[in-house]
Amino acid sequence: MPTALPVSIDATLSLLQAQGYVADRSLATVLFLALRMKRPLLLEGEAGTGKTEIAKVLSAALGRKLIRLQCYEGLDLASAVYEWNYAGQMMAIRLAEAGGASGDRDRLEADIFSEKYLVKRPLLQALEPQEGGAPILLIDELDRTDEAFEAFLLEVLADSQVTIPELGTIKAAEPPIVILTSNRTREIHDALKRRCLYHWVGYPDAVRELAILKARAPGAPAKLAKQVVSFVQAIRKEELFKAPGVAETLDWASALVELDAVALDPALVSDTLGALLKYQDDIQAMQGSKVKELLDQVKAEARG
């Protein structure tokens, strides 16, 4: 059942909270404005901070279809917008030739370049009417594409339309709710940013990360959850190639619950660092005395 768009920032916070997403007020504010103003929302931040999850939560909370375009290097229009069913077109041409109708070239061309032979990819699908209202269009990890693809997106973001040379311009009757994410492996062009509202999704503070952990991993004992969050907060201050995101915090907590852990100790942390850190150099840097040092710090802060 579709849900109406939130009417206030507090309602937006509640909407996210009901789906287990613990957001701060600044994120709820920009999300509320994006929904009210019907503007795309560009979310930048480190990997694992919950950017993609926002689109999934919105889809579930509003009862809207989620259409996801996963970006990658070399992404082109055929994969993102549309392509023609070339096999079907060739079959139509062969049948026309066999039936002696190949002379009516204009009619044949109009037929094979009609929507009947159009293969719709995510961006084009998002412009079509959907049951329950305009869909959520997630353009994920935009920074993995090149500037040429960014330039194409300008028409979609500004006017909710795409131009297909053989068919003309296809415009959405109701603009989709567009969420773009970037891990900032490269800078997104200003022309695209100007068409979006913008928010940086950073690592949460300890209080909010603990709330996220309780919402997403309720099976973790209270003492263990506090120690996990304190340890992750401490490890992010170290010189690491890639600091753990919230996703890694949740993975680690879930792994510890599977091991029936109720509190952290140096051996347990060392044995499970692979659930928290994803680079061998980072794991090696944290092994041994460093783990004990951080755990002692965590326990001292808890006593204090």
PDB file of C-alpha atoms in Angstrom:
ATOM      1  CA  MET A   1       0.000   0.000   0.000  1.00  0.00           C
ATOM      2  CA  PRO A   2       1.594   3.335  -1.052  1.00  0.00           C
ATOM      3  CA  THR A   3       2.295   5.820   1.734  1.00  0.00           C
ATOM      4  CA  ALA A   4       1.990   9.597   1.395  1.00  0.00           C
ATOM      5  CA  LEU A   5       5.178  11.636   1.383  1.00  0.00           C
ATOM      6  CA  PRO A   6       6.187  12.971   4.810  1.00  0.00           C
ATOM      7  CA  VAL A   7       4.860  16.449   5.615  1.00  0.00           C
ATOM      8  CA  SER A   8       7.669  17.568   7.930  1.00  0.00           C
ATOM      9  CA  ILE A   9      11.277  16.890   8.909  1.00  0.00           C
ATOM     10  CA  ASP A  10      10.100  15.094  12.053  1.00  0.00           C
ATOM     11  CA  ALA A  11       7.795  12.927   9.949  1.00  0.00           C
ATOM     12  CA  THR A  12      10.749  12.098   7.679  1.00  0.00           C
ATOM     13  CA  LEU A  13      12.819  11.075  10.706  1.00  0.00           C
ATOM     14  CA  SER A  14       9.971   8.886  11.917  1.00  0.00           C
ATOM     15  CA  LEU A  15       9.540   7.361   8.455  1.00  0.00           C
ATOM     16  CA  LEU A  16      13.209   6.331   8.382  1.00  0.00           C
ATOM     17  CA  GLN A  17      13.166   5.196  12.005  1.00  0.00           C
ATOM     18  CA  ALA A  18      10.192   2.918  11.338  1.00  0.00           C
ATOM     19  CA  GLN A  19      12.342   1.063   8.783  1.00  0.00           C
ATOM     20  CA  GLY A  20      15.280   0.741  11.185  1.00  0.00           C
ATOM     21  CA  TYR A  21      17.311   3.560   9.623  1.00  0.00           C
ATOM     22  CA  VAL A  22      18.709   5.873  12.303  1.00  0.00           C
ATOM     23  CA  ALA A  23      19.329   9.221  10.581  1.00  0.00           C
ATOM     24  CA  ASP A  24      20.497  12.540  11.979  1.00  0.00           C
ATOM     25  CA  ARG A  25      18.337  15.622  11.538  1.00  0.00           C
ATOM     26  CA  SER A  26      20.481  17.156   8.788  1.00  0.00           C
ATOM     27  CA  LEU A  27      19.998  14.099   6.574  1.00  0.00           C
ATOM     28  CA  ALA A  28      16.264  14.010   7.303  1.00  0.00           C
ATOM     29  CA  THR A  29      16.063  17.704   6.412  1.00  0.00           C
ATOM     30  CA  VAL A  30      17.701  17.404   3.000  1.00  0.00           C
ATOM     31  CA  LEU A  31      15.703  14.252   2.244  1.00  0.00           C
ATOM     32  CA  PHE A  32      12.449  16.010   3.161  1.00  0.00           C
ATOM     33  CA  LEU A  33      13.376  18.940   0.898  1.00  0.00           C
ATOM     34  CA  ALA A  34      14.276  16.627  -1.990  1.00  0.00           C
ATOM     35  CA  LEU A  35      10.859  14.954  -1.715  1.00  0.00           C
ATOM     36  CA  ARG A  36       8.960  18.238  -1.415  1.00  0.00           C
ATOM     37  CA  MET A  37      10.862  20.083  -4.145  1.00  0.00           C
ATOM     38  CA  LYS A  38      11.055  17.011  -6.437  1.00  0.00           C
ATOM     39  CA  ARG A  39      14.789  17.446  -6.779  1.00  0.00           C
ATOM     40  CA  PRO A  40      17.403  14.679  -7.143  1.00  0.00           C
ATOM     41  CA  LEU A  41      19.478  14.071  -4.020  1.00  0.00           C
ATOM     42  CA  LEU A  42      23.220  13.442  -4.321  1.00  0.00           C
ATOM     43  CA  LEU A  43      24.685  11.598  -1.330  1.00  0.00           C
ATOM     44  CA  GLU A  44      28.466  11.492  -1.019  1.00  0.00           C
ATOM     45  CA  GLY A  45      30.533   9.788   1.646  1.00  0.00           C
ATOM     46  CA  GLU A  46      32.786   6.883   2.460  1.00  0.00           C
ATOM     47  CA  ALA A  47      31.687   3.397   1.470  1.00  0.00           C
ATOM     48  CA  GLY A  48      29.549   1.667   4.066  1.00  0.00           C
ATOM     49  CA  THR A  49      27.977   4.757   5.628  1.00  0.00           C
ATOM     50  CA  GLY A  50      24.415   3.943   4.543  1.00  0.00           C
ATOM     51  CA  LYS A  51      23.933   5.975   1.355  1.00  0.00           C
ATOM     52  CA  THR A  52      22.463   3.176  -0.758  1.00  0.00           C
ATOM     53  CA  GLU A  53      20.330   2.025   2.158  1.00  0.00           C
ATOM     54  CA  ILE A  54      18.435   5.335   2.130  1.00  0.00           C
ATOM     55  CA  ALA A  55      16.919   4.547  -1.288  1.00  0.00           C
ATOM     56  CA  LYS A  56      15.972   1.028  -0.149  1.00  0.00           C
ATOM     57  CA  VAL A  57      14.386   2.364   3.035  1.00  0.00           C
ATOM     58  CA  LEU A  58      12.448   5.020   1.097  1.00  0.00           C
ATOM     59  CA  SER A  59      11.132   2.380  -1.288  1.00  0.00           C
ATOM     60  CA  ALA A  60       9.940   0.189   1.576  1.00  0.00           C
ATOM     61  CA  ALA A  61       8.542   3.086   3.629  1.00  0.00           C
ATOM     62  CA  LEU A  62       6.646   4.763   0.781  1.00  0.00           C
ATOM     63  CA  GLY A  63       5.557   1.586  -0.992  1.00  0.00           C
ATOM     64  CA  ARG A  64       7.255   2.719  -4.210  1.00  0.00           C
ATOM     65  CA  LYS A  65       9.095   0.549  -6.704  1.00  0.00           C
ATOM     66  CA  LEU A  66      12.890   0.722  -6.433  1.00  0.00           C
ATOM     67  CA  ILE A  67      14.727   0.892  -9.763  1.00  0.00           C
ATOM     68  CA  ARG A  68      18.485   0.601  -9.330  1.00  0.00           C
ATOM     69  CA  LEU A  69      21.190   1.526 -11.797  1.00  0.00           C
ATOM     70  CA  GLN A  70      24.487   0.148 -10.519  1.00  0.00           C
ATOM     71  CA  CYS A  71      27.238   2.239 -12.095  1.00  0.00           C
ATOM     72  CA  TYR A  72      30.578   0.903 -13.289  1.00  0.00           C
ATOM     73  CA  GLU A  73      33.428   1.972 -15.537  1.00  0.00           C
ATOM     74  CA  GLY A  74      32.338   1.879 -19.174  1.00  0.00           C
ATOM     75  CA  LEU A  75      28.607   2.092 -18.442  1.00  0.00           C
ATOM     76  CA  ASP A  76      26.854   3.168 -21.669  1.00  0.00           C
ATOM     77  CA  LEU A  77      23.379   4.119 -22.870  1.00  0.00           C
ATOM     78  CA  ALA A  78      22.560   0.563 -23.966  1.00  0.00           C
ATOM     79  CA  SER A  79      22.949  -0.657 -20.379  1.00  0.00           C
ATOM     80  CA  ALA A  80      21.543   2.410 -18.620  1.00  0.00           C
ATOM     81  CA  VAL A  81      18.734   3.727 -20.846  1.00  0.00           C
ATOM     82  CA  TYR A  82      17.691   1.578 -23.801  1.00  0.00           C
ATOM     83  CA  GLU A  83      18.732  -0.558 -26.706  1.00  0.00           C
ATOM     84  CA  TRP A  84      16.911  -2.028 -29.666  1.00  0.00           C
ATOM     85  CA  ASN A  85      15.940  -5.669 -29.917  1.00  0.00           C
ATOM     86  CA  TYR A  86      18.146  -6.231 -32.947  1.00  0.00           C
ATOM     87  CA  ALA A  87      17.247  -9.914 -33.298  1.00  0.00           C
ATOM     88  CA  GLY A  88      13.537  -9.037 -33.341  1.00  0.00           C
ATOM     89  CA  GLN A  89      14.121  -6.250 -35.843  1.00  0.00           C
ATOM     90  CA  MET A  90      16.060  -8.561 -38.183  1.00  0.00           C
ATOM     91  CA  MET A  91      13.276 -11.138 -37.941  1.00  0.00           C
ATOM     92  CA  ALA A  92      10.700  -8.475 -38.880  1.00  0.00           C
ATOM     93  CA  ILE A  93      12.800  -7.408 -41.861  1.00  0.00           C
ATOM     94  CA  ARG A  94      13.200 -11.009 -43.058  1.00  0.00           C
ATOM     95  CA  LEU A  95       9.458 -11.640 -42.716  1.00  0.00           C
ATOM     96  CA  ALA A  96       8.694  -8.435 -44.622  1.00  0.00           C
ATOM     97  CA  GLU A  97      11.047  -9.481 -47.412  1.00  0.00           C
ATOM     98  CA  ALA A  98       9.505 -12.939 -47.552  1.00  0.00           C
ATOM     99  CA  GLY A  99       6.026 -11.425 -47.727  1.00  0.00           C
ATOM    100  CA  GLY A 100       6.979  -9.016 -50.475  1.00  0.00           C
ATOM    101  CA  ALA A 101       6.434  -5.950 -48.301  1.00  0.00           C
ATOM    102  CA  SER A 102      10.063  -4.818 -48.231  1.00  0.00           C
ATOM    103  CA  GLY A 103       9.263  -2.095 -50.775  1.00  0.00           C
ATOM    104  CA  ASP A 104       7.288  -0.083 -48.219  1.00  0.00           C
ATOM    105  CA  ARG A 105      10.474   1.055 -46.522  1.00  0.00           C
ATOM    106  CA  ASP A 106       8.962   3.946 -44.543  1.00  0.00           C
ATOM    107  CA  ARG A 107       6.302   1.775 -42.938  1.00  0.00           C
ATOM    108  CA  LEU A 108       8.827  -0.989 -42.204  1.00  0.00           C
ATOM    109  CA  GLU A 109      11.257   1.476 -40.630  1.00  0.00           C
ATOM    110  CA  ALA A 110       8.505   2.979 -38.482  1.00  0.00           C
ATOM    111  CA  ASP A 111       7.518  -0.490 -37.341  1.00  0.00           C
ATOM    112  CA  ILE A 112      10.960  -1.804 -36.396  1.00  0.00           C
ATOM    113  CA  PHE A 113      11.832   1.431 -34.559  1.00  0.00           C
ATOM    114  CA  SER A 114       8.672   1.398 -32.458  1.00  0.00           C
ATOM    115  CA  GLU A 115       8.317   0.681 -28.745  1.00  0.00           C
ATOM    116  CA  LYS A 116       7.554  -2.933 -29.611  1.00  0.00           C
ATOM    117  CA  TYR A 117      11.274  -3.470 -30.240  1.00  0.00           C
ATOM    118  CA  LEU A 118      12.565  -1.131 -27.526  1.00  0.00           C
ATOM    119  CA  VAL A 119      14.408  -2.792 -24.628  1.00  0.00           C
ATOM    120  CA  LYS A 120      13.994  -0.475 -21.644  1.00  0.00           C
ATOM    121  CA  ARG A 121      16.834  -0.183 -19.147  1.00  0.00           C
ATOM    122  CA  PRO A 122      16.658   1.368 -15.634  1.00  0.00           C
ATOM    123  CA  LEU A 123      16.650   5.070 -16.544  1.00  0.00           C
ATOM    124  CA  LEU A 124      13.877   4.640 -19.115  1.00  0.00           C
ATOM    125  CA  GLN A 125      11.901   2.351 -16.798  1.00  0.00           C
ATOM    126  CA  ALA A 126      12.015   5.051 -14.108  1.00  0.00           C
ATOM    127  CA  LEU A 127      10.241   7.518 -16.424  1.00  0.00           C
ATOM    128  CA  GLU A 128       7.263   5.216 -16.936  1.00  0.00           C
ATOM    129  CA  PRO A 129       4.118   5.389 -14.760  1.00  0.00           C
ATOM    130  CA  GLN A 130       4.307   2.867 -11.930  1.00  0.00           C
ATOM    131  CA  GLU A 131       1.653   1.404  -9.705  1.00  0.00           C
ATOM    132  CA  GLY A 132       1.763   3.240  -6.378  1.00  0.00           C
ATOM    133  CA  GLY A 133       3.297   6.436  -7.738  1.00  0.00           C
ATOM    134  CA  ALA A 134       6.617   7.580  -9.134  1.00  0.00           C
ATOM    135  CA  PRO A 135       9.387   5.049  -8.435  1.00  0.00           C
ATOM    136  CA  ILE A 136      12.600   5.512  -6.455  1.00  0.00           C
ATOM    137  CA  LEU A 137      15.473   5.712  -8.951  1.00  0.00           C
ATOM    138  CA  LEU A 138      18.786   4.809  -7.333  1.00  0.00           C
ATOM    139  CA  ILE A 139      21.858   5.741  -9.387  1.00  0.00           C
ATOM    140  CA  ASP A 140      24.462   3.992  -7.270  1.00  0.00           C
ATOM    141  CA  GLU A 141      28.199   4.805  -7.169  1.00  0.00           C
ATOM    142  CA  LEU A 142      28.064   7.439  -9.890  1.00  0.00           C
ATOM    143  CA  ASP A 143      31.772   8.176  -9.389  1.00  0.00           C
ATOM    144  CA  ARG A 144      32.593   4.857 -11.093  1.00  0.00           C
ATOM    145  CA  THR A 145      31.337   6.161 -14.464  1.00  0.00           C
ATOM    146  CA  ASP A 146      33.024   8.695 -16.731  1.00  0.00           C
ATOM    147  CA  GLU A 147      32.182  12.340 -17.435  1.00  0.00           C
ATOM    148  CA  ALA A 148      30.452  11.487 -20.725  1.00  0.00           C
ATOM    149  CA  PHE A 149      27.830   9.487 -18.857  1.00  0.00           C
ATOM    150  CA  GLU A 150      27.424  12.302 -16.326  1.00  0.00           C
ATOM    151  CA  ALA A 151      26.717  14.685 -19.207  1.00  0.00           C
ATOM    152  CA  PHE A 152      23.961  12.427 -20.488  1.00  0.00           C
ATOM    153  CA  LEU A 153      22.352  12.344 -17.031  1.00  0.00           C
ATOM    154  CA  LEU A 154      21.828  16.112 -17.066  1.00  0.00           C
ATOM    155  CA  GLU A 155      18.686  15.795 -19.206  1.00  0.00           C
ATOM    156  CA  VAL A 156      17.276  13.076 -16.959  1.00  0.00           C
ATOM    157  CA  LEU A 157      17.958  15.013 -13.749  1.00  0.00           C
ATOM    158  CA  ALA A 158      16.843  18.435 -14.971  1.00  0.00           C
ATOM    159  CA  ASP A 159      13.754  17.508 -17.018  1.00  0.00           C
ATOM    160  CA  SER A 160      12.922  13.889 -16.163  1.00  0.00           C
ATOM    161  CA  GLN A 161      13.184  12.927 -19.801  1.00  0.00           C
ATOM    162  CA  VAL A 162      15.404  11.131 -22.296  1.00  0.00           C
ATOM    163  CA  THR A 163      15.716  11.626 -26.039  1.00  0.00           C
ATOM    164  CA  ILE A 164      15.753   8.588 -28.317  1.00  0.00           C
ATOM    165  CA  PRO A 165      16.664   9.653 -31.876  1.00  0.00           C
ATOM    166  CA  GLU A 166      14.316   7.171 -33.543  1.00  0.00           C
ATOM    167  CA  LEU A 167      11.336   7.899 -31.251  1.00  0.00           C
ATOM    168  CA  GLY A 168      11.810  11.423 -29.945  1.00  0.00           C
ATOM    169  CA  THR A 169      11.656  12.666 -26.358  1.00  0.00           C
ATOM    170  CA  ILE A 170      10.132  10.508 -23.632  1.00  0.00           C
ATOM    171  CA  LYS A 171       9.157  12.521 -20.561  1.00  0.00           C
ATOM    172  CA  ALA A 172       7.899  11.280 -17.201  1.00  0.00           C
ATOM    173  CA  ALA A 173       4.344  12.279 -16.309  1.00  0.00           C
ATOM    174  CA  GLU A 174       5.521  12.318 -12.677  1.00  0.00           C
ATOM    175  CA  PRO A 175       9.259  12.718 -11.952  1.00  0.00           C
ATOM    176  CA  PRO A 176      10.852   9.763 -10.177  1.00  0.00           C
ATOM    177  CA  ILE A 177      12.400  10.228  -6.729  1.00  0.00           C
ATOM    178  CA  VAL A 178      16.091  10.208  -7.636  1.00  0.00           C
ATOM    179  CA  ILE A 179      18.869   9.266  -5.205  1.00  0.00           C
ATOM    180  CA  LEU A 180      22.450   9.372  -6.492  1.00  0.00           C
ATOM    181  CA  THR A 181      25.375   8.063  -4.456  1.00  0.00           C
ATOM    182  CA  SER A 182      29.107   8.598  -4.759  1.00  0.00           C
ATOM    183  CA  ASN A 183      32.032   7.217  -2.758  1.00  0.00           C
ATOM    184  CA  ARG A 184      34.048  10.177  -4.064  1.00  0.00           C
ATOM    185  CA  THR A 185      36.726   8.171  -5.826  1.00  0.00           C
ATOM    186  CA  ARG A 186      36.624  11.105  -8.233  1.00  0.00           C
ATOM    187  CA  GLU A 187      34.898  14.492  -8.206  1.00  0.00           C
ATOM    188  CA  ILE A 188      31.412  14.735  -9.676  1.00  0.00           C
ATOM    189  CA  HIS A 189      31.088  17.598 -12.203  1.00  0.00           C
ATOM    190  CA  ASP A 190      29.570  20.877 -11.016  1.00  0.00           C
ATOM    191  CA  ALA A 191      26.931  20.804 -13.775  1.00  0.00           C
ATOM    192  CA  LEU A 192      25.446  17.653 -12.286  1.00  0.00           C
ATOM    193  CA  LYS A 193      25.749  18.831  -8.691  1.00  0.00           C
ATOM    194  CA  ARG A 194      23.833  22.020  -9.508  1.00  0.00           C
ATOM    195  CA  ARG A 195      20.822  19.919 -10.515  1.00  0.00           C
ATOM    196  CA  CYS A 196      20.754  18.115  -7.165  1.00  0.00           C
ATOM    197  CA  LEU A 197      20.405  18.754  -3.490  1.00  0.00           C
ATOM    198  CA  TYR A 198      23.566  17.587  -1.746  1.00  0.00           C
ATOM    199  CA  HIS A 199      24.447  15.873   1.512  1.00  0.00           C
ATOM    200  CA  TRP A 200      27.654  14.373   2.875  1.00  0.00           C
ATOM    201  CA  VAL A 201      26.975  11.126   4.743  1.00  0.00           C
ATOM    202  CA  GLY A 202      29.768  10.791   7.276  1.00  0.00           C
ATOM    203  CA  TYR A 203      30.562   8.243   9.957  1.00  0.00           C
ATOM    204  CA  PRO A 204      28.056   8.482  12.845  1.00  0.00           C
ATOM    205  CA  ASP A 205      29.081   9.455  16.350  1.00  0.00           C
ATOM    206  CA  ALA A 206      29.086   6.782  19.049  1.00  0.00           C
ATOM    207  CA  VAL A 207      25.545   7.508  20.256  1.00  0.00           C
ATOM    208  CA  ARG A 208      23.986   7.213  16.807  1.00  0.00           C
ATOM    209  CA  GLU A 209      26.110   4.211  15.813  1.00  0.00           C
ATOM    210  CA  LEU A 210      24.968   2.399  18.960  1.00  0.00           C
ATOM    211  CA  ALA A 211      21.358   3.218  18.065  1.00  0.00           C
ATOM    212  CA  ILE A 212      21.951   1.860  14.547  1.00  0.00           C
ATOM    213  CA  LEU A 213      23.478  -1.315  15.971  1.00  0.00           C
ATOM    214  CA  LYS A 214      20.542  -1.848  18.323  1.00  0.00           C
ATOM    215  CA  ALA A 215      18.097  -1.345  15.445  1.00  0.00           C
ATOM    216  CA  ARG A 216      19.879  -3.568  12.938  1.00  0.00           C
ATOM    217  CA  ALA A 217      21.432  -6.202  15.226  1.00  0.00           C
ATOM    218  CA  PRO A 218      19.053  -6.449  18.177  1.00  0.00           C
ATOM    219  CA  GLY A 219      20.469  -9.843  19.147  1.00  0.00           C
ATOM    220  CA  ALA A 220      23.775  -8.333  20.302  1.00  0.00           C
ATOM    221  CA  PRO A 221      24.094  -8.191  24.116  1.00  0.00           C
ATOM    222  CA  ALA A 222      24.094  -4.612  25.484  1.00  0.00           C
ATOM    223  CA  LYS A 223      27.648  -4.812  26.837  1.00  0.00           C
ATOM    224  CA  LEU A 224      28.998  -6.289  23.617  1.00  0.00           C
ATOM    225  CA  ALA A 225      27.192  -3.671  21.494  1.00  0.00           C
ATOM    226  CA  LYS A 226      28.710  -0.811  23.492  1.00  0.00           C
ATOM    227  CA  GLN A 227      32.198  -2.313  23.280  1.00  0.00           C
ATOM    228  CA  VAL A 228      31.868  -2.947  19.530  1.00  0.00           C
ATOM    229  CA  VAL A 229      30.847   0.672  18.877  1.00  0.00           C
ATOM    230  CA  SER A 230      33.573   2.075  21.140  1.00  0.00           C
ATOM    231  CA  PHE A 231      36.213  -0.120  19.477  1.00  0.00           C
ATOM    232  CA  VAL A 232      35.082   0.869  15.968  1.00  0.00           C
ATOM    233  CA  GLN A 233      35.054   4.548  16.934  1.00  0.00           C
ATOM    234  CA  ALA A 234      38.605   4.166  18.253  1.00  0.00           C
ATOM    235  CA  ILE A 235      39.910   2.212  15.272  1.00  0.00           C
ATOM    236  CA  ARG A 236      38.640   4.883  12.851  1.00  0.00           C
ATOM    237  CA  LYS A 237      41.134   7.310  14.428  1.00  0.00           C
ATOM    238  CA  GLU A 238      44.051   5.075  13.441  1.00  0.00           C
ATOM    239  CA  GLU A 239      46.044   5.393  10.222  1.00  0.00           C
ATOM    240  CA  LEU A 240      44.209   2.865   8.073  1.00  0.00           C
ATOM    241  CA  PHE A 241      43.941   2.387   4.331  1.00  0.00           C
ATOM    242  CA  LYS A 242      40.154   2.022   4.715  1.00  0.00           C
ATOM    243  CA  ALA A 243      38.364   2.782   7.962  1.00  0.00           C
ATOM    244  CA  PRO A 244      35.366   0.519   8.675  1.00  0.00           C
ATOM    245  CA  GLY A 245      31.939   1.873   7.809  1.00  0.00           C
ATOM    246  CA  VAL A 246      28.652   1.246   9.572  1.00  0.00           C
ATOM    247  CA  ALA A 247      28.087  -1.773   7.334  1.00  0.00           C
ATOM    248  CA  GLU A 248      31.285  -3.325   8.705  1.00  0.00           C
ATOM    249  CA  THR A 249      30.241  -2.527  12.276  1.00  0.00           C
ATOM    250  CA  LEU A 250      27.008  -4.437  11.719  1.00  0.00           C
ATOM    251  CA  ASP A 251      28.830  -7.336  10.030  1.00  0.00           C
ATOM    252  CA  TRP A 252      31.290  -7.589  12.909  1.00  0.00           C
ATOM    253  CA  ALA A 253      28.585  -7.441  15.561  1.00  0.00           C
ATOM    254  CA  SER A 254      26.617 -10.156  13.750  1.00  0.00           C
ATOM    255  CA  ALA A 255      29.739 -12.329  13.529  1.00  0.00           C
ATOM    256  CA  LEU A 256      30.386 -11.919  17.256  1.00  0.00           C
ATOM    257  CA  VAL A 257      26.783 -12.850  18.057  1.00  0.00           C
ATOM    258  CA  GLU A 258      27.198 -16.009  15.965  1.00  0.00           C
ATOM    259  CA  LEU A 259      30.197 -16.853  18.172  1.00  0.00           C
ATOM    260  CA  ASP A 260      28.063 -16.339  21.305  1.00  0.00           C
ATOM    261  CA  ALA A 261      30.333 -13.521  22.466  1.00  0.00           C
ATOM    262  CA  VAL A 262      29.153 -11.343  25.339  1.00  0.00           C
ATOM    263  CA  ALA A 263      32.232  -9.092  25.579  1.00  0.00           C
ATOM    264  CA  LEU A 264      35.393  -8.336  23.628  1.00  0.00           C
ATOM    265  CA  ASP A 265      38.822  -9.741  24.442  1.00  0.00           C
ATOM    266  CA  PRO A 266      42.097  -9.425  22.472  1.00  0.00           C
ATOM    267  CA  ALA A 267      42.013 -12.966  21.059  1.00  0.00           C
ATOM    268  CA  LEU A 268      38.398 -12.662  19.906  1.00  0.00           C
ATOM    269  CA  VAL A 269      39.035  -9.298  18.244  1.00  0.00           C
ATOM    270  CA  SER A 270      42.162 -10.553  16.464  1.00  0.00           C
ATOM    271  CA  ASP A 271      40.372 -13.648  15.198  1.00  0.00           C
ATOM    272  CA  THR A 272      37.428 -11.670  13.777  1.00  0.00           C
ATOM    273  CA  LEU A 273      39.134  -8.572  12.362  1.00  0.00           C
ATOM    274  CA  GLY A 274      38.391  -9.835   8.849  1.00  0.00           C
ATOM    275  CA  ALA A 275      34.728  -8.959   9.398  1.00  0.00           C
ATOM    276  CA  LEU A 276      35.677  -5.376  10.257  1.00  0.00           C
ATOM    277  CA  LEU A 277      38.724  -4.549   8.116  1.00  0.00           C
ATOM    278  CA  LYS A 278      39.019  -5.442   4.443  1.00  0.00           C
ATOM    279  CA  TYR A 279      42.718  -4.871   3.732  1.00  0.00           C
ATOM    280  CA  GLN A 280      45.506  -7.165   4.966  1.00  0.00           C
ATOM    281  CA  ASP A 281      47.811  -4.240   5.756  1.00  0.00           C
ATOM    282  CA  ASP A 282      45.129  -2.762   8.046  1.00  0.00           C
ATOM    283  CA  ILE A 283      44.538  -6.111   9.746  1.00  0.00           C
ATOM    284  CA  GLN A 284      48.248  -6.617  10.282  1.00  0.00           C
ATOM    285  CA  ALA A 285      48.636  -3.125  11.728  1.00  0.00           C
ATOM    286  CA  MET A 286      45.922  -3.846  14.299  1.00  0.00           C
ATOM    287  CA  GLN A 287      47.121  -7.287  15.362  1.00  0.00           C
ATOM    288  CA  GLY A 288      48.802  -8.078  18.675  1.00  0.00           C
ATOM    289  CA  SER A 289      49.558  -5.295  21.131  1.00  0.00           C
ATOM    290  CA  LYS A 290      47.581  -2.686  19.152  1.00  0.00           C
ATOM    291  CA  VAL A 291      44.326  -4.582  19.659  1.00  0.00           C
ATOM    292  CA  LYS A 292      45.011  -4.869  23.399  1.00  0.00           C
ATOM    293  CA  GLU A 293      45.877  -1.169  23.580  1.00  0.00           C
ATOM    294  CA  LEU A 294      42.596  -0.154  21.915  1.00  0.00           C
ATOM    295  CA  LEU A 295      40.570  -2.564  24.044  1.00  0.00           C
ATOM    296  CA  ASP A 296      42.150  -1.209  27.228  1.00  0.00           C
ATOM    297  CA  GLN A 297      41.226   2.281  26.030  1.00  0.00           C
ATOM    298  CA  VAL A 298      37.643   1.200  25.353  1.00  0.00           C
ATOM    299  CA  LYS A 299      37.285  -0.406  28.785  1.00  0.00           C
ATOM    300  CA  ALA A 300      38.832   2.596  30.522  1.00  0.00           C
ATOM    301  CA  GLU A 301      36.350   4.928  28.800  1.00  0.00           C
ATOM    302  CA  ALA A 302      33.489   2.640  29.824  1.00  0.00           C
ATOM    303  CA  ARG A 303      34.610   2.726  33.473  1.00  0.00           C
ATOM    304  CA  GLY A 304      34.964   6.498  33.269  1.00  0.00           C
TER     305      GLY A 304
END
